[in-house]
Coordinates of C-alpha atoms in Angstrom, one line a residue:
X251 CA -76.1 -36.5 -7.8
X252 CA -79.0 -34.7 -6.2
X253 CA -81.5 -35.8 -3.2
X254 CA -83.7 -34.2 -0.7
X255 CA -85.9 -35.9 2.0
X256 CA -89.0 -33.6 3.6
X257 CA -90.5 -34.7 6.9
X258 CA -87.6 -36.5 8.6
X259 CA -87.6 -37.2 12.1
X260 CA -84.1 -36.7 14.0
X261 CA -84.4 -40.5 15.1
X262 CA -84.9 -40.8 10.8
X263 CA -82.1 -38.9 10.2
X264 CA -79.8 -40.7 13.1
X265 CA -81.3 -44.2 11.6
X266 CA -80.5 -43.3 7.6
X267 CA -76.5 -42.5 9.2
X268 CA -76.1 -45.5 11.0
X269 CA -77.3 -47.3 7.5
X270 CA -75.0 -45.6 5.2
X271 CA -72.1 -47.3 4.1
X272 CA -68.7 -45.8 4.5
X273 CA -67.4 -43.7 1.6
X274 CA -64.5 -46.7 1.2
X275 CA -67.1 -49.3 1.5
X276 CA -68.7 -48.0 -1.7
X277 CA -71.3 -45.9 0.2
X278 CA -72.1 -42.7 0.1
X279 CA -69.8 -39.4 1.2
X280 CA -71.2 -38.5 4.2
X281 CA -70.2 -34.6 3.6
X282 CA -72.7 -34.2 1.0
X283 CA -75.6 -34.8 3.3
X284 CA -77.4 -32.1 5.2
X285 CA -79.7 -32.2 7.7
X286 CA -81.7 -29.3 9.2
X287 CA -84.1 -30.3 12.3
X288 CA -86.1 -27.5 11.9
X289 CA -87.4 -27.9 8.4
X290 CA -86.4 -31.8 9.4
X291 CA -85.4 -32.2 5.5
X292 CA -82.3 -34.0 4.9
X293 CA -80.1 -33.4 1.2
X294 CA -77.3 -35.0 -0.5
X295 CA -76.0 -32.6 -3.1
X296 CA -72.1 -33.9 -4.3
X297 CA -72.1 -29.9 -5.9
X298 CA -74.5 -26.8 -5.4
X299 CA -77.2 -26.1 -7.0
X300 CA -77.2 -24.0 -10.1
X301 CA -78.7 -20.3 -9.3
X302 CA -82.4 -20.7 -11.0
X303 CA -85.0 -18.0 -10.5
X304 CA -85.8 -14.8 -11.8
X305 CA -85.4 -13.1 -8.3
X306 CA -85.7 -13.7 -4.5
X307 CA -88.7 -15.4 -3.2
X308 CA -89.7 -14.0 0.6
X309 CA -91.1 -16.9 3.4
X310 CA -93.3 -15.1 5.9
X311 CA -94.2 -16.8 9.4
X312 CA -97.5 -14.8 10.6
X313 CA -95.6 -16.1 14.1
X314 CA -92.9 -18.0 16.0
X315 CA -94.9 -21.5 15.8
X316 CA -95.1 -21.3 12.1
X317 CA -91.4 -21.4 11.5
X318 CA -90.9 -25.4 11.0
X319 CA -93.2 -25.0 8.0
X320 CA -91.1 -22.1 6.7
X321 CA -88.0 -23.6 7.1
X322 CA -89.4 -26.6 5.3
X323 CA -89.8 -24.1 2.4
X324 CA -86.8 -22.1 2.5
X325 CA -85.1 -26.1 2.3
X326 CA -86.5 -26.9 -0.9
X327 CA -86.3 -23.9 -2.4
X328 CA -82.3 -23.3 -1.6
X329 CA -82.2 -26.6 -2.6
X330 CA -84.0 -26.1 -5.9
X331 CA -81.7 -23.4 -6.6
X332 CA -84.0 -20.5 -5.7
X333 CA -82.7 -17.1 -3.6
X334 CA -85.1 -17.5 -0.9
X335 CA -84.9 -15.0 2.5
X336 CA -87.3 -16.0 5.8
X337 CA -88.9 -12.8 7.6
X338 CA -90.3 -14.4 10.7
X339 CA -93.1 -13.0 13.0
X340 CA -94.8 -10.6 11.0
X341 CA -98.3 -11.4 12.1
X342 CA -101.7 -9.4 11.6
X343 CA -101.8 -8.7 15.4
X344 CA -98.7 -6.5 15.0
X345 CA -99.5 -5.0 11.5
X346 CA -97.0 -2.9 11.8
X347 CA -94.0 -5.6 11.8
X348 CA -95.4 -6.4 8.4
X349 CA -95.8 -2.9 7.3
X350 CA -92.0 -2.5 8.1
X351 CA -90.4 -4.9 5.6
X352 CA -93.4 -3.4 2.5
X353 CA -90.0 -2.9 0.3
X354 CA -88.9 -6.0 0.5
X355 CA -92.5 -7.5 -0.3
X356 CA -92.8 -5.6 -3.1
X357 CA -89.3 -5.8 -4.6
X358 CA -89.9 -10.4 -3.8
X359 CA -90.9 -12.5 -6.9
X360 CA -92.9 -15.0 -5.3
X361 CA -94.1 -14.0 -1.7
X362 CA -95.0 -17.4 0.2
X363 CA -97.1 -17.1 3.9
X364 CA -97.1 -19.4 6.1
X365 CA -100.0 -18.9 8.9
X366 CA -102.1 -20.6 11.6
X367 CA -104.7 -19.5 13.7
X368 CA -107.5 -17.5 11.7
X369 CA -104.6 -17.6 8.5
X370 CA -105.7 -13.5 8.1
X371 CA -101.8 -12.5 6.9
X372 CA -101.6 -14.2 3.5
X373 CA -105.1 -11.7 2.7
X374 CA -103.3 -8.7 3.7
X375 CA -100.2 -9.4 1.9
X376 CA -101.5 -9.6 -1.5
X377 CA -103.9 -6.6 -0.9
X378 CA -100.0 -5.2 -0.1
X379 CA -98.1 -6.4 -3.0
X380 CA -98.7 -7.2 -6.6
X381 CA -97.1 -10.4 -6.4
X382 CA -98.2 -14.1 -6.5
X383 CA -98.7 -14.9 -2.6
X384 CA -98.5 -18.5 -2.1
X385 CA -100.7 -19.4 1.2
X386 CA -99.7 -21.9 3.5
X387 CA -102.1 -22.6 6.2
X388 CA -100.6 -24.5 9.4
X389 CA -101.7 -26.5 12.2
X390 CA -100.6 -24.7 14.7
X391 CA -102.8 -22.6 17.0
X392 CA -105.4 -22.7 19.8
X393 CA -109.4 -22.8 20.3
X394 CA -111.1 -23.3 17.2
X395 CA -107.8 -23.7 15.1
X396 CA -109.4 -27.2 14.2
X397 CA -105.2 -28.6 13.4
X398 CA -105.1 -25.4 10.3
X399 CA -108.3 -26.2 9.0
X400 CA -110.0 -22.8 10.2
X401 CA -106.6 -20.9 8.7
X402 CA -107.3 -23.4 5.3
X403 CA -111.2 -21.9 4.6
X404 CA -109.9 -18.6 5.5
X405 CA -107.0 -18.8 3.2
X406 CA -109.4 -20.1 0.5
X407 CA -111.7 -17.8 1.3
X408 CA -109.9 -14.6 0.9
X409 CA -110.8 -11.5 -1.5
X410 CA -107.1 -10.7 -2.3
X411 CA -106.0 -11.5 -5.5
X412 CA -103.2 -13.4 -6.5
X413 CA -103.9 -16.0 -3.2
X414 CA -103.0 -19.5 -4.2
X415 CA -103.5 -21.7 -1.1
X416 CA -101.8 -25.2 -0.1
X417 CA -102.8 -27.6 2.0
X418 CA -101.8 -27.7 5.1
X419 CA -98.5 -27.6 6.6
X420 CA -97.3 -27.9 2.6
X421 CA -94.3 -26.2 2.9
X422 CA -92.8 -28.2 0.2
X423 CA -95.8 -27.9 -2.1
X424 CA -95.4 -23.8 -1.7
X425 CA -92.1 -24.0 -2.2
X426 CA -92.5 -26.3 -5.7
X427 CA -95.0 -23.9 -6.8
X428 CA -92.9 -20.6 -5.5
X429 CA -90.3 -21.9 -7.9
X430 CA -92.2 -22.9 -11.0
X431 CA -93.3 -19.5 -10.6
X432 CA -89.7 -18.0 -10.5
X433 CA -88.1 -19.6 -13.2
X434 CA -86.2 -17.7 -15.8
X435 CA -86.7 -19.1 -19.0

């Protein structure tokens, strides 16, 4: 009754239509499937999830170019079940854009951090917060960005505690782990 597809191109997703069957054919209905191109994850769902999680788990983009990672996050985890809320652009070179949305941060679960560049954010979010902060280094940057790599041994490197680190561009790995993490049993 359930599927979800991570990492599918728009010519995928146009491709995997064209294949279906029609619902009178004995295919599939075509209502149930989702596709968002900026997480590019496609779902069939033929009902909602059930509501899972102890509480809401945050996605923070560090900036504008690590949003496709985030989105692949918040996906899986509304998919999973999981109340999940993006705050985009939050970035150590404005500290202050973090600084605003502290009470949020602190009130989130599961805090996931999605960064490229030198990957500094997830560090001074769980100095922040006494949450788990799931770190999600991405390939997105310039100079020495090395494709994430340089964000990766920073985020492994960091002195915060509670920094688990993916690999990266894992936003469906974070978002797993986010809500194995959040589960209310």
């Amino acid at each position: 009754g359930r599927a979800l597809a991570t990492r599918v191109s728009p010519s995928l997703y146009e491709e995997t239509l064209n294949a279906l069957l029609p619902e009178s054919e004995g295919g599939v209905d075509r209502a149930h499937l989702s596709y968002d191109p900026e997480s590019r994850c496609l779902s069939w769902a033929s009902a909602p999830p059930p509501a899972r999680g102890k509480g809401e788990v945050l996605v923070l983009t560090a900036g504008t170019t690590d949003g496709a990672v985030a989105a692949e996050a918040h996906a899986v985890l509304s998919f999973l079940g999981h109340a999940s809320r993006r705050i985009n652009d939050v970035g150590v070179a404005g500290l202050h854009r973090v600084i605003g949305h502290l009470d949020a941060l602190r009130r989130a679960e599961v805090i996931i951090v999605c960064a490229g560049m030198e990957g500094a954010l997830s560090s001074v979010v769980a100095g922040l917060v006494d949450r788990p902060v799931i770190a999600v280094p991405t390939s997105v940057g310039y100079g020495a960005n090395l494709g994430g790599v340089t964000a990766l041994l920073s985020m492994l490197n960091s002195c915060a505690a509670g920094v688990t680190v993916v690999n990266i561009d894992n936003g469906f790995g974070a978002a797993y782990t986010a809500a194995q993490i959040n589960r209310a049993d």
